[in-house]
Amino acid sequence: MSKIEELTAQYLRDQAPEQPAYLKLKGALVDFINAGIWLPGEPVPSENELASALSLSRMTVNRAVRELSQDGLLTRTRGVGTFVAERKRTSALLEVRNIADEITERGSSHTSRVQTLGPLASSDVPAWVSQELGADVGHSLIVHYDDGTPTQLEDRYVNLAVARNYLHQDFTRITPNAYLNSCAPITRGTHTVEAVLPTAQESALLSLSPAEPCLRLQRSTWSGDSLVSQVRLLHPGSRSRLEGSFETYSTAGTNYSPTT
């Protein structure tokens, strides 16, 4: 049985009859993608083929495919066709999480490669790093991999007066996030996110073309009154997304509270 015949059978068997036809088709397509019957990058049948196989109007098929494209499950290229979208790795935006935990929780294998680990002279600390880190600053540059694919470049500067043994850690076995939380638990932090183009070094480390956009999250974290770490986390835009949640609550007035 061909894939389009399997899709036809599933469309007729599994979807609630009271649903509009375009929703039934969306559900069947999503089930096929989630089951791995159609893999990322694989073409799906044309709208004409789907309409003919399922005895649907072209308008109905077009709506289902268009909405799945808007949802990020399909990609459409004019004159070429429609394809299953590449799955994007998700990283927490409002929550400070361990990259190794994020990767293993989605069923992948985390590995890392340490490019740089050592102390810095004050004259070598970049301008974006605050003097609050103190006179003794450690620097690490680490590439994190998701099933062998580079997914994050971590460029971190650390207050060695607080994290005294930072430079003696094996960061292929433990992440900087895990180590710093063990010796200086985070009590507050700030971060910003922006779209950037990678430098030549960054594109090489992440296996990107220099013209491929990235998401850069810059974060500062404190433990008590001490600034412990400032880091720039660079994510390939085509392989990653950042997401978070928030809640609002009211006491005497209205406040905004990120969920962490």
mmCIF file of C-alpha atoms in Angstrom:
data_model
loop_
_atom_site.group_PDB
_atom_site.id
_atom_site.type_symbol
_atom_site.label_atom_id
_atom_site.label_comp_id
_atom_site.label_asym_id
_atom_site.label_seq_id
_atom_site.Cartn_x
_atom_site.Cartn_y
_atom_site.Cartn_z
ATOM 1 C CA MET A 1 0.000 0.000 0.000
ATOM 2 C CA SER A 2 1.381 3.409 -0.952
ATOM 3 C CA LYS A 3 1.653 6.218 1.581
ATOM 4 C CA ILE A 4 -1.188 8.133 -0.030
ATOM 5 C CA GLU A 5 -3.373 4.993 0.163
ATOM 6 C CA GLU A 6 -2.452 4.645 3.861
ATOM 7 C CA LEU A 7 -3.338 8.293 4.377
ATOM 8 C CA THR A 8 -6.693 7.789 2.649
ATOM 9 C CA ALA A 9 -7.506 4.816 4.877
ATOM 10 C CA GLN A 10 -6.540 6.724 8.022
ATOM 11 C CA TYR A 11 -8.523 9.777 6.937
ATOM 12 C CA LEU A 12 -11.639 7.641 6.486
ATOM 13 C CA ARG A 13 -11.098 5.508 9.629
ATOM 14 C CA ASP A 14 -9.805 7.680 12.434
ATOM 15 C CA GLN A 15 -11.354 11.112 12.164
ATOM 16 C CA ALA A 16 -14.670 12.140 13.736
ATOM 17 C CA PRO A 17 -17.337 12.309 10.995
ATOM 18 C CA GLU A 18 -18.803 15.576 12.322
ATOM 19 C CA GLN A 19 -15.516 17.426 11.811
ATOM 20 C CA PRO A 20 -15.084 19.705 8.812
ATOM 21 C CA ALA A 21 -13.177 17.953 6.037
ATOM 22 C CA TYR A 22 -10.138 20.239 6.250
ATOM 23 C CA LEU A 23 -9.743 19.471 9.979
ATOM 24 C CA LYS A 24 -10.009 15.746 9.304
ATOM 25 C CA LEU A 25 -7.278 16.044 6.705
ATOM 26 C CA LYS A 26 -5.078 18.118 9.035
ATOM 27 C CA GLY A 27 -5.459 15.472 11.730
ATOM 28 C CA ALA A 28 -4.505 12.657 9.358
ATOM 29 C CA LEU A 29 -1.466 14.568 8.101
ATOM 30 C CA VAL A 30 -0.316 15.407 11.643
ATOM 31 C CA ASP A 31 -0.672 11.741 12.669
ATOM 32 C CA PHE A 32 1.439 10.682 9.691
ATOM 33 C CA ILE A 33 4.164 13.212 10.499
ATOM 34 C CA ASN A 34 4.214 12.388 14.230
ATOM 35 C CA ALA A 35 4.388 8.666 13.456
ATOM 36 C CA GLY A 36 7.419 9.210 11.224
ATOM 37 C CA ILE A 37 5.670 7.887 8.116
ATOM 38 C CA TRP A 38 6.624 11.155 6.434
ATOM 39 C CA LEU A 39 10.061 12.249 7.612
ATOM 40 C CA PRO A 40 11.484 15.797 7.900
ATOM 41 C CA GLY A 41 12.489 17.031 4.456
ATOM 42 C CA GLU A 42 10.333 14.461 2.636
ATOM 43 C CA PRO A 43 7.885 15.739 -0.002
ATOM 44 C CA VAL A 44 4.184 15.167 0.562
ATOM 45 C CA PRO A 45 1.714 14.557 -2.273
ATOM 46 C CA SER A 46 0.574 17.594 -4.226
ATOM 47 C CA GLU A 47 -2.719 19.264 -3.421
ATOM 48 C CA ASN A 48 -4.167 17.831 -6.645
ATOM 49 C CA GLU A 49 -3.067 14.307 -5.669
ATOM 50 C CA LEU A 50 -4.546 14.643 -2.183
ATOM 51 C CA ALA A 51 -7.806 16.078 -3.519
ATOM 52 C CA SER A 52 -8.156 13.232 -6.016
ATOM 53 C CA ALA A 53 -7.241 10.441 -3.561
ATOM 54 C CA LEU A 54 -9.532 11.716 -0.795
ATOM 55 C CA SER A 55 -12.372 12.949 -3.014
ATOM 56 C CA LEU A 56 -12.012 16.446 -1.581
ATOM 57 C CA SER A 57 -12.114 19.847 -3.207
ATOM 58 C CA ARG A 58 -8.820 21.551 -3.991
ATOM 59 C CA MET A 59 -9.940 24.431 -1.714
ATOM 60 C CA THR A 60 -10.338 22.060 1.250
ATOM 61 C CA VAL A 61 -6.909 20.514 0.736
ATOM 62 C CA ASN A 62 -5.325 23.929 0.245
ATOM 63 C CA ARG A 63 -6.713 25.153 3.573
ATOM 64 C CA ALA A 64 -5.384 22.125 5.474
ATOM 65 C CA VAL A 65 -1.931 22.375 3.908
ATOM 66 C CA ARG A 66 -1.803 26.152 4.353
ATOM 67 C CA GLU A 67 -2.664 25.947 8.058
ATOM 68 C CA LEU A 68 -0.116 23.184 8.681
ATOM 69 C CA SER A 69 2.478 25.383 6.990
ATOM 70 C CA GLN A 70 1.516 28.246 9.299
ATOM 71 C CA ASP A 71 1.852 25.845 12.254
ATOM 72 C CA GLY A 72 5.401 24.995 11.143
ATOM 73 C CA LEU A 73 4.767 21.306 10.319
ATOM 74 C CA LEU A 74 5.001 21.747 6.547
ATOM 75 C CA THR A 75 7.024 24.037 4.299
ATOM 76 C CA ARG A 76 5.852 25.127 0.855
ATOM 77 C CA THR A 77 8.161 26.256 -1.925
ATOM 78 C CA ARG A 78 6.585 27.811 -4.988
ATOM 79 C CA GLY A 79 7.273 25.748 -8.079
ATOM 80 C CA VAL A 80 8.919 22.964 -6.066
ATOM 81 C CA GLY A 81 6.335 21.454 -3.734
ATOM 82 C CA THR A 82 5.366 20.880 -0.113
ATOM 83 C CA PHE A 83 7.692 19.163 2.362
ATOM 84 C CA VAL A 84 7.651 17.997 5.980
ATOM 85 C CA ALA A 85 9.379 20.732 7.996
ATOM 86 C CA GLU A 86 12.568 20.034 9.908
ATOM 87 C CA ARG A 87 11.899 19.664 13.614
ATOM 88 C CA LYS A 88 13.282 22.588 15.618
ATOM 89 C CA ARG A 89 14.885 21.985 18.973
ATOM 90 C CA THR A 90 13.230 23.938 21.741
ATOM 91 C CA SER A 91 15.056 25.801 24.511
ATOM 92 C CA ALA A 92 13.580 27.551 27.512
ATOM 93 C CA LEU A 93 13.331 31.327 27.285
ATOM 94 C CA LEU A 94 12.024 32.497 30.660
ATOM 95 C CA GLU A 95 13.461 29.561 32.592
ATOM 96 C CA VAL A 96 17.157 28.936 33.256
ATOM 97 C CA ARG A 97 17.552 25.285 32.333
ATOM 98 C CA ASN A 98 20.407 22.881 31.795
ATOM 99 C CA ILE A 99 20.965 22.314 28.058
ATOM 100 C CA ALA A 100 21.872 18.673 28.732
ATOM 101 C CA ASP A 101 18.507 18.104 30.450
ATOM 102 C CA GLU A 102 16.609 19.778 27.605
ATOM 103 C CA ILE A 103 18.249 17.538 25.023
ATOM 104 C CA THR A 104 17.883 14.247 26.921
ATOM 105 C CA GLU A 105 14.250 15.006 27.824
ATOM 106 C CA ARG A 106 13.348 15.080 24.128
ATOM 107 C CA GLY A 107 15.008 11.694 23.610
ATOM 108 C CA SER A 108 18.293 12.859 22.115
ATOM 109 C CA SER A 109 21.894 12.469 23.224
ATOM 110 C CA HIS A 110 23.806 15.463 24.600
ATOM 111 C CA THR A 111 27.534 15.846 24.075
ATOM 112 C CA SER A 112 29.784 18.883 24.311
ATOM 113 C CA ARG A 113 33.173 20.082 23.136
ATOM 114 C CA VAL A 114 35.221 22.577 25.135
ATOM 115 C CA GLN A 115 36.931 25.091 22.857
ATOM 116 C CA THR A 116 38.281 27.405 25.580
ATOM 117 C CA LEU A 117 38.575 27.178 29.370
ATOM 118 C CA GLY A 118 40.853 29.464 31.340
ATOM 119 C CA PRO A 119 41.366 32.742 33.241
ATOM 120 C CA LEU A 120 41.210 36.140 31.560
ATOM 121 C CA ALA A 121 43.225 39.287 32.126
ATOM 122 C CA SER A 122 40.989 42.298 32.732
ATOM 123 C CA SER A 123 42.162 43.792 29.430
ATOM 124 C CA ASP A 124 40.811 40.741 27.540
ATOM 125 C CA VAL A 125 37.285 40.815 28.997
ATOM 126 C CA PRO A 126 34.884 41.991 26.234
ATOM 127 C CA ALA A 127 32.986 45.242 26.588
ATOM 128 C CA TRP A 128 29.588 43.564 27.024
ATOM 129 C CA VAL A 129 30.736 41.836 30.228
ATOM 130 C CA SER A 130 30.058 43.817 33.400
ATOM 131 C CA GLN A 131 32.835 44.878 35.776
ATOM 132 C CA GLU A 132 30.607 43.474 38.535
ATOM 133 C CA LEU A 133 32.159 40.080 37.775
ATOM 134 C CA GLY A 134 35.243 41.306 39.608
ATOM 135 C CA ALA A 135 38.949 41.094 38.891
ATOM 136 C CA ASP A 136 39.194 37.280 38.632
ATOM 137 C CA VAL A 137 37.222 36.223 35.569
ATOM 138 C CA GLY A 138 37.115 32.778 34.005
ATOM 139 C CA HIS A 139 36.093 32.180 30.408
ATOM 140 C CA SER A 140 34.666 29.093 28.717
ATOM 141 C CA LEU A 141 33.576 28.546 25.126
ATOM 142 C CA ILE A 142 31.643 25.325 24.645
ATOM 143 C CA VAL A 143 29.707 23.785 21.746
ATOM 144 C CA HIS A 144 26.696 21.663 22.745
ATOM 145 C CA TYR A 145 25.471 18.917 20.416
ATOM 146 C CA ASP A 146 22.060 17.306 19.983
ATOM 147 C CA ASP A 147 22.591 13.804 18.536
ATOM 148 C CA GLY A 148 25.838 15.033 17.027
ATOM 149 C CA THR A 149 24.385 18.226 15.530
ATOM 150 C CA PRO A 150 25.683 21.550 16.937
ATOM 151 C CA THR A 151 22.729 23.191 18.661
ATOM 152 C CA GLN A 152 24.216 25.840 20.982
ATOM 153 C CA LEU A 153 27.427 27.817 21.359
ATOM 154 C CA GLU A 154 27.944 28.850 24.981
ATOM 155 C CA ASP A 155 30.297 31.813 25.514
ATOM 156 C CA ARG A 156 30.466 32.270 29.311
ATOM 157 C CA TYR A 157 32.310 34.607 31.711
ATOM 158 C CA VAL A 158 32.369 33.661 35.390
ATOM 159 C CA ASN A 159 33.177 35.372 38.688
ATOM 160 C CA LEU A 160 35.956 33.138 40.039
ATOM 161 C CA ALA A 161 35.687 34.708 43.492
ATOM 162 C CA VAL A 162 32.296 32.969 43.758
ATOM 163 C CA ALA A 163 32.846 29.871 41.594
ATOM 164 C CA ARG A 164 36.414 29.148 42.691
ATOM 165 C CA ASN A 165 36.791 25.738 41.033
ATOM 166 C CA TYR A 166 35.115 26.630 37.741
ATOM 167 C CA LEU A 167 38.309 26.265 35.691
ATOM 168 C CA HIS A 168 38.966 22.783 37.106
ATOM 169 C CA GLN A 169 35.722 21.192 35.912
ATOM 170 C CA ASP A 170 35.375 18.653 33.100
ATOM 171 C CA PHE A 171 32.663 20.317 31.042
ATOM 172 C CA THR A 172 32.296 17.290 28.789
ATOM 173 C CA ARG A 173 30.818 15.503 31.826
ATOM 174 C CA ILE A 174 28.972 18.341 33.590
ATOM 175 C CA THR A 175 27.577 21.560 32.135
ATOM 176 C CA PRO A 176 28.566 25.008 33.434
ATOM 177 C CA ASN A 177 24.907 25.542 34.334
ATOM 178 C CA ALA A 178 24.861 22.459 36.579
ATOM 179 C CA TYR A 179 28.178 23.303 38.237
ATOM 180 C CA LEU A 180 27.309 26.955 38.922
ATOM 181 C CA ASN A 181 23.945 26.027 40.405
ATOM 182 C CA SER A 182 25.684 23.611 42.748
ATOM 183 C CA CYS A 183 28.079 26.219 44.162
ATOM 184 C CA ALA A 184 26.141 29.478 43.691
ATOM 185 C CA PRO A 185 22.398 28.853 43.199
ATOM 186 C CA ILE A 186 20.675 31.477 41.064
ATOM 187 C CA THR A 187 18.520 33.964 42.971
ATOM 188 C CA ARG A 188 17.817 36.382 40.091
ATOM 189 C CA GLY A 189 18.748 37.005 36.502
ATOM 190 C CA THR A 190 18.216 39.103 33.399
ATOM 191 C CA HIS A 191 18.313 38.201 29.739
ATOM 192 C CA THR A 192 17.786 39.591 26.275
ATOM 193 C CA VAL A 193 17.197 37.821 22.957
ATOM 194 C CA GLU A 194 18.068 39.111 19.512
ATOM 195 C CA ALA A 195 18.523 37.840 15.969
ATOM 196 C CA VAL A 196 22.131 38.071 14.765
ATOM 197 C CA LEU A 197 24.417 36.788 12.045
ATOM 198 C CA PRO A 198 27.247 34.569 13.305
ATOM 199 C CA THR A 199 30.878 35.572 13.115
ATOM 200 C CA ALA A 200 33.239 33.456 11.016
ATOM 201 C CA GLN A 201 34.361 31.573 14.143
ATOM 202 C CA GLU A 202 30.794 31.031 15.352
ATOM 203 C CA SER A 203 29.570 29.783 11.965
ATOM 204 C CA ALA A 204 32.468 27.319 11.800
ATOM 205 C CA LEU A 205 31.811 25.962 15.311
ATOM 206 C CA LEU A 206 28.075 25.574 14.639
ATOM 207 C CA SER A 207 28.545 24.224 11.086
ATOM 208 C CA LEU A 208 26.609 27.120 9.566
ATOM 209 C CA SER A 209 26.954 29.320 6.545
ATOM 210 C CA PRO A 210 27.958 32.892 7.528
ATOM 211 C CA ALA A 211 24.640 34.158 6.155
ATOM 212 C CA GLU A 212 22.467 31.902 8.335
ATOM 213 C CA PRO A 213 20.680 33.884 11.080
ATOM 214 C CA CYS A 214 20.944 32.848 14.712
ATOM 215 C CA LEU A 215 19.110 33.544 17.943
ATOM 216 C CA ARG A 216 21.391 34.932 20.656
ATOM 217 C CA LEU A 217 20.310 34.899 24.286
ATOM 218 C CA GLN A 218 22.457 37.034 26.605
ATOM 219 C CA ARG A 219 21.976 36.251 30.292
ATOM 220 C CA SER A 220 23.316 37.561 33.586
ATOM 221 C CA THR A 221 22.731 35.614 36.811
ATOM 222 C CA TRP A 222 23.235 36.505 40.472
ATOM 223 C CA SER A 223 23.506 34.489 43.650
ATOM 224 C CA GLY A 224 22.538 36.764 46.497
ATOM 225 C CA ASP A 225 24.284 40.073 45.866
ATOM 226 C CA SER A 226 27.061 38.579 43.698
ATOM 227 C CA LEU A 227 27.008 38.592 39.910
ATOM 228 C CA VAL A 228 28.110 35.030 39.157
ATOM 229 C CA SER A 229 27.996 34.624 35.402
ATOM 230 C CA GLN A 230 27.342 36.387 32.114
ATOM 231 C CA VAL A 231 26.819 34.255 29.047
ATOM 232 C CA ARG A 232 25.868 34.502 25.403
ATOM 233 C CA LEU A 233 24.050 31.432 24.073
ATOM 234 C CA LEU A 234 23.976 31.266 20.278
ATOM 235 C CA HIS A 235 21.381 29.009 18.616
ATOM 236 C CA PRO A 236 21.149 28.303 14.860
ATOM 237 C CA GLY A 237 17.852 29.840 13.743
ATOM 238 C CA SER A 238 17.010 26.920 11.444
ATOM 239 C CA ARG A 239 17.505 24.312 14.185
ATOM 240 C CA SER A 240 16.177 26.001 17.304
ATOM 241 C CA ARG A 241 13.406 27.999 18.863
ATOM 242 C CA LEU A 242 13.088 29.644 22.241
ATOM 243 C CA GLU A 243 9.839 29.447 24.121
ATOM 244 C CA GLY A 244 8.532 30.360 27.545
ATOM 245 C CA SER A 245 5.409 30.919 29.561
ATOM 246 C CA PHE A 246 4.215 33.642 31.853
ATOM 247 C CA GLU A 247 1.397 34.321 34.254
ATOM 248 C CA THR A 248 -0.238 37.473 35.503
ATOM 249 C CA TYR A 249 -1.571 38.034 38.964
ATOM 250 C CA SER A 250 -3.021 40.882 40.930
ATOM 251 C CA THR A 251 -2.383 42.117 44.461
ATOM 252 C CA ALA A 252 -2.718 45.847 45.066
ATOM 253 C CA GLY A 253 -2.019 46.424 41.399
ATOM 254 C CA THR A 254 -1.161 44.440 38.308
ATOM 255 C CA ASN A 255 2.211 42.735 38.040
ATOM 256 C CA TYR A 256 3.961 40.580 35.498
ATOM 257 C CA SER A 257 5.623 37.418 36.757
ATOM 258 C CA PRO A 258 7.609 35.068 34.517
ATOM 259 C CA THR A 259 7.194 31.421 35.385
ATOM 260 C CA THR A 260 10.557 29.864 36.266
#
